[in-house]
Tab-separated table of C-alpha atoms in Angstrom:
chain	number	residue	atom	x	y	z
A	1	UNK	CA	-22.724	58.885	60.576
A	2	UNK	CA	-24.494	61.546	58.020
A	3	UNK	CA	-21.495	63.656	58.335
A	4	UNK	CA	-18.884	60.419	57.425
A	5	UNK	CA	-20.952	58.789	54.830
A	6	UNK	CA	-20.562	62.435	53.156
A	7	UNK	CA	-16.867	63.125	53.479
A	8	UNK	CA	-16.739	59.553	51.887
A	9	UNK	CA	-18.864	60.729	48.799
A	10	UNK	CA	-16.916	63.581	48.509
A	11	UNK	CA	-13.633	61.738	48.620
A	12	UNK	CA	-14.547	59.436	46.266
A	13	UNK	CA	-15.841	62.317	43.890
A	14	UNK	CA	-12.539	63.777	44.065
A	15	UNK	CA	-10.466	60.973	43.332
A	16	UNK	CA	-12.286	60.589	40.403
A	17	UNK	CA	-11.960	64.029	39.108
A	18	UNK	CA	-8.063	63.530	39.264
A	19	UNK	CA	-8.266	60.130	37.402
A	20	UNK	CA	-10.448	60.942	34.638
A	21	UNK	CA	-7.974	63.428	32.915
A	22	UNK	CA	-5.495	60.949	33.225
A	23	UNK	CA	-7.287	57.839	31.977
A	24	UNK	CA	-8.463	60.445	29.068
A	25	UNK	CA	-4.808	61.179	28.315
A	26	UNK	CA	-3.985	57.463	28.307
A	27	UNK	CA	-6.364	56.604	25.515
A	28	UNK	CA	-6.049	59.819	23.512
A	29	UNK	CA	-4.523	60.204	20.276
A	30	UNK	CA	-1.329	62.455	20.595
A	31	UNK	CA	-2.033	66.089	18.477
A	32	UNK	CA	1.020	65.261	16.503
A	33	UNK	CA	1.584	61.999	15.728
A	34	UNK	CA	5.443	61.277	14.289
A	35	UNK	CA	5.432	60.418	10.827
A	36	UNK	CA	6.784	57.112	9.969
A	37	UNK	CA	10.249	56.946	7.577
A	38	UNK	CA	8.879	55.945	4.211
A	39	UNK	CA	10.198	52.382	3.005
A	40	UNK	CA	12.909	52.275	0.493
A	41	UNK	CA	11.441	51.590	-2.915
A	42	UNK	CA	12.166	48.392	-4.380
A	43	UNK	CA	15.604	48.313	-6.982
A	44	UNK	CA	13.694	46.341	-9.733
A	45	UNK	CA	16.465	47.182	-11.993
A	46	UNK	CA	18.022	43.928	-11.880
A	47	UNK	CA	15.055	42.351	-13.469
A	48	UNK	CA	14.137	45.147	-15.949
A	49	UNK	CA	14.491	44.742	-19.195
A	50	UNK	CA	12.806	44.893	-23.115
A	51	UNK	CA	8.945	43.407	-23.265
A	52	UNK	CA	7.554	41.924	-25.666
A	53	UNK	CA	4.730	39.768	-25.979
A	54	UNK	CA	5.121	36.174	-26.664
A	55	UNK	CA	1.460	34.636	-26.792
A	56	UNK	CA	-0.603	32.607	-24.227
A	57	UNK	CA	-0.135	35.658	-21.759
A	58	UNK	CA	3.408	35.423	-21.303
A	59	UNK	CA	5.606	38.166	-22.217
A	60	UNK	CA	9.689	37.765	-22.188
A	61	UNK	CA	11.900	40.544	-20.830
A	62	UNK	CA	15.318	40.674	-22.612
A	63	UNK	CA	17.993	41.540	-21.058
A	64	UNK	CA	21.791	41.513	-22.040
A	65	UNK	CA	23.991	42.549	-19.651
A	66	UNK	CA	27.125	42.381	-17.333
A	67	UNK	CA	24.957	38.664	-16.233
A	68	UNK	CA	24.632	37.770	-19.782
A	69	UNK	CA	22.050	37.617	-22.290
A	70	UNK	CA	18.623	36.537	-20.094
A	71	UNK	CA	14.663	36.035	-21.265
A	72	UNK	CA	12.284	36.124	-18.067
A	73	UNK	CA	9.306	34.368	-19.268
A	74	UNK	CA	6.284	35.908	-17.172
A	75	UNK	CA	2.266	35.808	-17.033
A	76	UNK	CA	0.777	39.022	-17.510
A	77	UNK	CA	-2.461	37.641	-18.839
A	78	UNK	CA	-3.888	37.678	-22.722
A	79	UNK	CA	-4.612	41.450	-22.600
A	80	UNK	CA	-0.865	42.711	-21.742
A	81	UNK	CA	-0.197	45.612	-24.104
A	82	UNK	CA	3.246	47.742	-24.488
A	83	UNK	CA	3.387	49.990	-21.663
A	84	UNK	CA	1.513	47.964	-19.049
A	85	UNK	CA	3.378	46.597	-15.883
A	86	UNK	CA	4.976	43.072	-16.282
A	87	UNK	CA	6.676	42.823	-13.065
A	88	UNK	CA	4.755	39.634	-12.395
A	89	UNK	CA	4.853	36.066	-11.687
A	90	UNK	CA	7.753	34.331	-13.497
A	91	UNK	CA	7.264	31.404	-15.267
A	92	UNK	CA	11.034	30.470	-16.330
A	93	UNK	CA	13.802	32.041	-17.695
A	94	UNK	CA	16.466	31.306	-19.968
A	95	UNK	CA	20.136	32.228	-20.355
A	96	UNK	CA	23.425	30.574	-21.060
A	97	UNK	CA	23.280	27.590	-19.111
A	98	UNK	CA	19.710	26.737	-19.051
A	99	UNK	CA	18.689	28.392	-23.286
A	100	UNK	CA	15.625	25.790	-23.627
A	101	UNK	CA	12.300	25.162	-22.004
A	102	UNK	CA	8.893	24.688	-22.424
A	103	UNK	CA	5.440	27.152	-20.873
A	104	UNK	CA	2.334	26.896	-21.894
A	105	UNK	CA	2.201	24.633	-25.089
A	106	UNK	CA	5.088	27.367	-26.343
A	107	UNK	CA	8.848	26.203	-27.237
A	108	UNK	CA	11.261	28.683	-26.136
A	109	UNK	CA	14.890	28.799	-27.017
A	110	UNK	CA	17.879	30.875	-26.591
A	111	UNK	CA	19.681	30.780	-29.658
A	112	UNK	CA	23.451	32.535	-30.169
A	113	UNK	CA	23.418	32.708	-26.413
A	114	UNK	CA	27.270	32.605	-26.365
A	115	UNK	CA	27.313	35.204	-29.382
A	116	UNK	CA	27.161	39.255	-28.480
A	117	UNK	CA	23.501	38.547	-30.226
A	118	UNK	CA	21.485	35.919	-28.958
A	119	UNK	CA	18.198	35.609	-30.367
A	120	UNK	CA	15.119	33.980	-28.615
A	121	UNK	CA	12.983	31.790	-30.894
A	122	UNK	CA	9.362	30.850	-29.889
A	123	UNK	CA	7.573	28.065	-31.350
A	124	UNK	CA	3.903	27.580	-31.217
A	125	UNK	CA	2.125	24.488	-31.322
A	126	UNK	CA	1.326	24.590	-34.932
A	127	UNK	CA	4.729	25.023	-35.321
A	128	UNK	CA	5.269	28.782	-36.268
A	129	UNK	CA	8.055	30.347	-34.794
A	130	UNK	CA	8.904	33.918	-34.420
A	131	UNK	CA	12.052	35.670	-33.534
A	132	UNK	CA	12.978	38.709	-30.763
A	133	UNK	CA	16.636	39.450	-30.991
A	134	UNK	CA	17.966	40.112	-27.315
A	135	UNK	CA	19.822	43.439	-26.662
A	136	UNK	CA	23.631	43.813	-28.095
A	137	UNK	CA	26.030	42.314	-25.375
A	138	UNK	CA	29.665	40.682	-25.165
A	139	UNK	CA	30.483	37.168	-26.352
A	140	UNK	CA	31.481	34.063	-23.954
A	141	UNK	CA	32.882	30.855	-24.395
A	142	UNK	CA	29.993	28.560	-24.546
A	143	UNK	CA	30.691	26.168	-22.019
A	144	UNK	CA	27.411	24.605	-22.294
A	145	UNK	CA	26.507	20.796	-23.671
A	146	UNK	CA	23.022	20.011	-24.241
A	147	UNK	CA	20.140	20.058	-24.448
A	148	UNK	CA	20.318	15.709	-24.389
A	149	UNK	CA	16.798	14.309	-24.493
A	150	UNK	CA	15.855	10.953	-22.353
A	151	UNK	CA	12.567	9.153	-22.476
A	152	UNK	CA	12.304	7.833	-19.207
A	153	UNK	CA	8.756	6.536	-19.210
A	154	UNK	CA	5.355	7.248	-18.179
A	155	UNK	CA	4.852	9.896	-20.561
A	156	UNK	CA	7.440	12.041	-19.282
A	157	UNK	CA	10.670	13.024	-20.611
A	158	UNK	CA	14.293	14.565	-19.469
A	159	UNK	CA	16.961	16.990	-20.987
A	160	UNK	CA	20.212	16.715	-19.914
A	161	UNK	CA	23.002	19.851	-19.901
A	162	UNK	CA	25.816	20.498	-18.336
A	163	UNK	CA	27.356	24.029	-17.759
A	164	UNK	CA	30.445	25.156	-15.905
A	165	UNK	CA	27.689	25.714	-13.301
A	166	UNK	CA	27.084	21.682	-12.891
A	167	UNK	CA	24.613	19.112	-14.456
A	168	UNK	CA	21.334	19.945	-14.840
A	169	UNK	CA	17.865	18.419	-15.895
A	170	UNK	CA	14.730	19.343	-17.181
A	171	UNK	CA	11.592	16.753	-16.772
A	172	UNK	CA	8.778	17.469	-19.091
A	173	UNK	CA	5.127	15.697	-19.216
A	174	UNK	CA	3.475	14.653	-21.887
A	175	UNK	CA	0.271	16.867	-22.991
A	176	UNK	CA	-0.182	20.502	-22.747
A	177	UNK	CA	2.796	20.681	-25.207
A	178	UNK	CA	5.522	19.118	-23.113
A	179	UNK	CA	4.761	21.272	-20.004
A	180	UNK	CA	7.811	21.476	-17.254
A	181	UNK	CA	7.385	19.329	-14.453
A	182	UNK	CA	10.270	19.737	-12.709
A	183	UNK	CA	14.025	20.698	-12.421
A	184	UNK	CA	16.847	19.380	-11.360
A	185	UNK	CA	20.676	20.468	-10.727
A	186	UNK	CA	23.359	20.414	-7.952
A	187	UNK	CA	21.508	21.886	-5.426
A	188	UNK	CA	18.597	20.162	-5.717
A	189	UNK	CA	19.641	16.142	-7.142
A	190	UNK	CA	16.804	14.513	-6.908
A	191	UNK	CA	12.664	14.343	-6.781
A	192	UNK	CA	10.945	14.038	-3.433
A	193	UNK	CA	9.113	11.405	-2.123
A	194	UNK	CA	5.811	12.617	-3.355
A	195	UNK	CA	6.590	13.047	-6.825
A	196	UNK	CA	5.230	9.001	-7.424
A	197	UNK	CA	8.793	8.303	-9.692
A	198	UNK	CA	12.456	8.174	-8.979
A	199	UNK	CA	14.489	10.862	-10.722
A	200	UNK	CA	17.888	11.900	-9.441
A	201	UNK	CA	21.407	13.040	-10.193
A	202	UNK	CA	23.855	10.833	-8.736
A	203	UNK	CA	27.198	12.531	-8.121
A	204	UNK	CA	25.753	16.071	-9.122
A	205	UNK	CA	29.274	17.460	-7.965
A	206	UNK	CA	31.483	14.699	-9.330
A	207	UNK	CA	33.461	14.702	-12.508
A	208	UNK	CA	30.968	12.251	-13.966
A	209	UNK	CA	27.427	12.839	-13.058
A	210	UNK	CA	24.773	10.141	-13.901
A	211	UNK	CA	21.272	10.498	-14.291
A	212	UNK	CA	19.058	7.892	-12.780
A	213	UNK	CA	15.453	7.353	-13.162
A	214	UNK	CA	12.619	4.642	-12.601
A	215	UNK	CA	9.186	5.422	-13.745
A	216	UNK	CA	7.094	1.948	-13.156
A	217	UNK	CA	7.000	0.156	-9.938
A	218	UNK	CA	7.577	-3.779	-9.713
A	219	UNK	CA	10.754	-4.960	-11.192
A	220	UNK	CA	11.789	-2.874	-13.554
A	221	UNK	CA	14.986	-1.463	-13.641
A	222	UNK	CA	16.213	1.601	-12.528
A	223	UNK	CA	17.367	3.925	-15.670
A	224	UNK	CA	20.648	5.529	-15.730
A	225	UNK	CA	22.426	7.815	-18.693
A	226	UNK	CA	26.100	9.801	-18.083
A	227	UNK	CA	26.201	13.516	-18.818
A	228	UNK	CA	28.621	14.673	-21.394
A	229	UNK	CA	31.727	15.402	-20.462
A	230	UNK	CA	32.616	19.461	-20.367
A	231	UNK	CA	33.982	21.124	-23.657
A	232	UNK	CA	37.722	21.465	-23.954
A	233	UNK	CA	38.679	24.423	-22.614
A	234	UNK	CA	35.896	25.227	-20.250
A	235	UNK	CA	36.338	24.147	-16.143
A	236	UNK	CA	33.168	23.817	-13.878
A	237	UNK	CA	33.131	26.905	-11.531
A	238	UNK	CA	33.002	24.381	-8.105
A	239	UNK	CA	35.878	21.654	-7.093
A	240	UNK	CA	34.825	18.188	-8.267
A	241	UNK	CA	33.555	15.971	-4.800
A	242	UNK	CA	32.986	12.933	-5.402
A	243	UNK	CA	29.877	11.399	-3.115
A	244	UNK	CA	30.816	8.692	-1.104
A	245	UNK	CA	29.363	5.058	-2.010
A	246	UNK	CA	26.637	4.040	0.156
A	247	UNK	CA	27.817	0.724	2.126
A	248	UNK	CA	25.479	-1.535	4.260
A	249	UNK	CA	26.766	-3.375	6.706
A	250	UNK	CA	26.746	-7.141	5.611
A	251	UNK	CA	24.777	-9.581	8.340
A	252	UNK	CA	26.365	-13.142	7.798
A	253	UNK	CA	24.311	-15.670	6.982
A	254	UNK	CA	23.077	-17.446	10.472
A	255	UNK	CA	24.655	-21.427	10.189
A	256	UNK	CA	22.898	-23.287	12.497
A	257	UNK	CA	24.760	-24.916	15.788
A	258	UNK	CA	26.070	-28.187	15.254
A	259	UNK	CA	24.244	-30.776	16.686
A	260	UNK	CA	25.927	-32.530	19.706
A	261	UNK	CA	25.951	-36.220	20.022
A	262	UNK	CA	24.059	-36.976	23.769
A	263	UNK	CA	26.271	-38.229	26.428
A	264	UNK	CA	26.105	-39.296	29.781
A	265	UNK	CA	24.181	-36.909	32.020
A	266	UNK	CA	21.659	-35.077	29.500
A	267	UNK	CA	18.611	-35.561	29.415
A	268	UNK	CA	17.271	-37.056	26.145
A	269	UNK	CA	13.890	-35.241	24.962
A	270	UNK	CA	10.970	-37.324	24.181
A	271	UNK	CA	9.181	-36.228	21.269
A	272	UNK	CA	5.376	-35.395	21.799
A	273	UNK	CA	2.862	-36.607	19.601
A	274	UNK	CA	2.780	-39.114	16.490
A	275	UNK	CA	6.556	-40.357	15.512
A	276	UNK	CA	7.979	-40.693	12.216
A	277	UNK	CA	8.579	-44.139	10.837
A	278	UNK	CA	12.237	-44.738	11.264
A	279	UNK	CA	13.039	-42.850	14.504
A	280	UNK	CA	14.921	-43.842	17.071
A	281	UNK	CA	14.227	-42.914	20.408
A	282	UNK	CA	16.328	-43.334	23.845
A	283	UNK	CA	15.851	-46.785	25.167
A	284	UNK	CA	15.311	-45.183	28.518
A	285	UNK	CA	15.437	-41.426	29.560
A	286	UNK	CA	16.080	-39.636	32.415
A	287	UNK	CA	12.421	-39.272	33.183
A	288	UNK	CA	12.062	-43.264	33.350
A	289	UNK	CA	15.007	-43.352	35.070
A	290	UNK	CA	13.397	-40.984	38.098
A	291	UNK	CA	10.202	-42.770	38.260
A	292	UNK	CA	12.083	-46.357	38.258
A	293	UNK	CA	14.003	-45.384	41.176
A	294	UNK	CA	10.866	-43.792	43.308
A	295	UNK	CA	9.179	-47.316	42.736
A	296	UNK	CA	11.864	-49.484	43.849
A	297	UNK	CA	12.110	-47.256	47.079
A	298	UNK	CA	8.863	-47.189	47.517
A	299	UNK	CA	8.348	-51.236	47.561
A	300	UNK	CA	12.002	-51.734	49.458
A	301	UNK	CA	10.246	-49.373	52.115
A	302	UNK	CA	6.543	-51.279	52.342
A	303	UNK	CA	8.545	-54.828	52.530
A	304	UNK	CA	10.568	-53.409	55.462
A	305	UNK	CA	7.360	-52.110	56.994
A	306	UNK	CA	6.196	-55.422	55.722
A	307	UNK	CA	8.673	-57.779	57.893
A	308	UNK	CA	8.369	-55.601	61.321
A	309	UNK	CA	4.826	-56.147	61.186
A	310	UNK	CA	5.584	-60.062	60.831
A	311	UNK	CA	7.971	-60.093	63.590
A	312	UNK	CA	5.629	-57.968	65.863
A	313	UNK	CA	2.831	-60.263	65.232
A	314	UNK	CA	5.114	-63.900	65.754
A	315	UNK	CA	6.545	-62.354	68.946
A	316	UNK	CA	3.132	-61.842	70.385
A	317	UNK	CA	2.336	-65.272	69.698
A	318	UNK	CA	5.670	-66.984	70.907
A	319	UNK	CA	4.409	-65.024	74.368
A	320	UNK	CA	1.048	-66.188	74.170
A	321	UNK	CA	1.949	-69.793	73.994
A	322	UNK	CA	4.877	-69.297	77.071
């Protein structure tokens, strides 16, 4: 039993000596790991441009070329300086078909944009304005109308344009010098749900594009102002489509049924509880006319039962006296 018990431990000692180097070799690091490809650097050439600093933390990167003249407003913070990175968040940005807009109590605007030398102006809040001329480029036909201002209501405001790329609106709230609330344009008509408002464009792809708004709940009426019609000359880079109207299906208004005189065989209803003065009601009804009949069985059958008893009982006599 010794001698079994042994060749067991030894066994088992064995197998264990061949597993560990391969358990060891499972979890070890390789000697020479391979070295991963290094990632492509980003192409941020598209978005490069001149820097300059605006105010507020924003700086606007110029840029004039084979996309046209373009000013990417974006926050790099109060201490920005020349040379630092500005690669960051954008705010907005301006160019031929959208030249106006509003950031951080500052009024920007893309002057000359269809000129080889456009020219963004920046107005403060106190009303100073400063200049940065964009880089030389090549003129376009300005096929741009607008900006048209709309009060809609509820302290906010709208600016209409229109651009060979479609209409296009810019919402603005009061306070905070007319900070953007929201855009809108052919891709994206109309305000969701959660905004609190209505604001759409109905017909963004049509040849006449209305803006529609309602600010104030209850009654009042919906808002509604046509864009301006496109420059002679200039074409809208999409094919005009029309949006269908919306049509509900129309439920006719329910007449009631016609009111049948009774005739013979219905069965009149008697009204429950009190009757108005002046009603008529069914000399007799159906109901009477069932009951009626189960009486007069009922005392045909008792007088017939009625008689045989009488003739039983004068029989019996008649007998008695025989």
């Amino acid at each position: 039993m010794r001698t079994a018990l042994r060749t067991s431990l030894v066994t088992v000692a064995l197998a264990g000596a061949m597993l560990v180097p391969a358990s060891g070799a499972a979890f070890a690091a390789p000697a020479t790991a391979p070295q991963s490809a290094s990632a492509p650097a980003s192409d941020n050439s598209r978005y490069e441009g001149e820097p300059v600093y605006i105010g507020e933390g924003l700086v606007a990167v110029l840029r004039n070329k084979a996309e046209g003249p373009e000013a990417w407003i974006r926050e790099v913070g109060p201490h920005w300086k020349p040379g630092d990175d500005y690669m960051v968040r954008v705010v907005t940005k301006l160019d031929r078909t959208l030249p106006h807009d509003k950031a951080k109590g500052l009024d920007l605007e893309l002057t000359k944009a269809a000129s080889a030398r456009p020219v963004l102006v920046v107005t403060a809040a106190d009303g100073s304005a400063k200049s940065y001329p964009l880089p030389a480029g090549e003129a376009s036909t300005d096929c741009r109308v607008g900006p048209v201002g709309q009060e809609i209501g509820a302290g906010m405001s709208a600016e209409l344009y229109l651009s060979e790329l479609g209409p296009k609106v810019l919402l603005f709230e009061a306070g905070d010098g007319g900070r953007g609330f929201a855009q809108l344009d052919r891709t994206h008509p109309s305000l969701p749900e959660s905004a609190g408002f209505i604001a759409r464009i109905v017909n963004p792809s049509g040849a006449k594009p209305v803006f529609e708004w309602k600010t104030q709940g209850g009654n009042d009426t919906v808002g509604r102002v046509a864009f301006p019609a496109f420059p002679e000359g200039c074409k809208p880079s999409y094919a005009f489509s029309d949006d269908k109207p919306v049509t509900k299906p129309t439920t006719p208004a329910s007449t009631p049924a016609p009111v049948k005189p009774q005739t013979a065989g219905q069965t009149a209803v008697v009204p429950k509880g009190p009757v108005a003065a002046g009603a008529e009601l069914p000399v007799e009804t159906a109901a009477d006319t069932v009951d009626t009949a189960t009486m007069t069985a009922g005392a045909a059958l008792a007088a017939a039962f009625g008689a045989l008893a009488a003739s039983v009982v004068l029989r019996r006599r008649r007998a008695t006296r025989d």
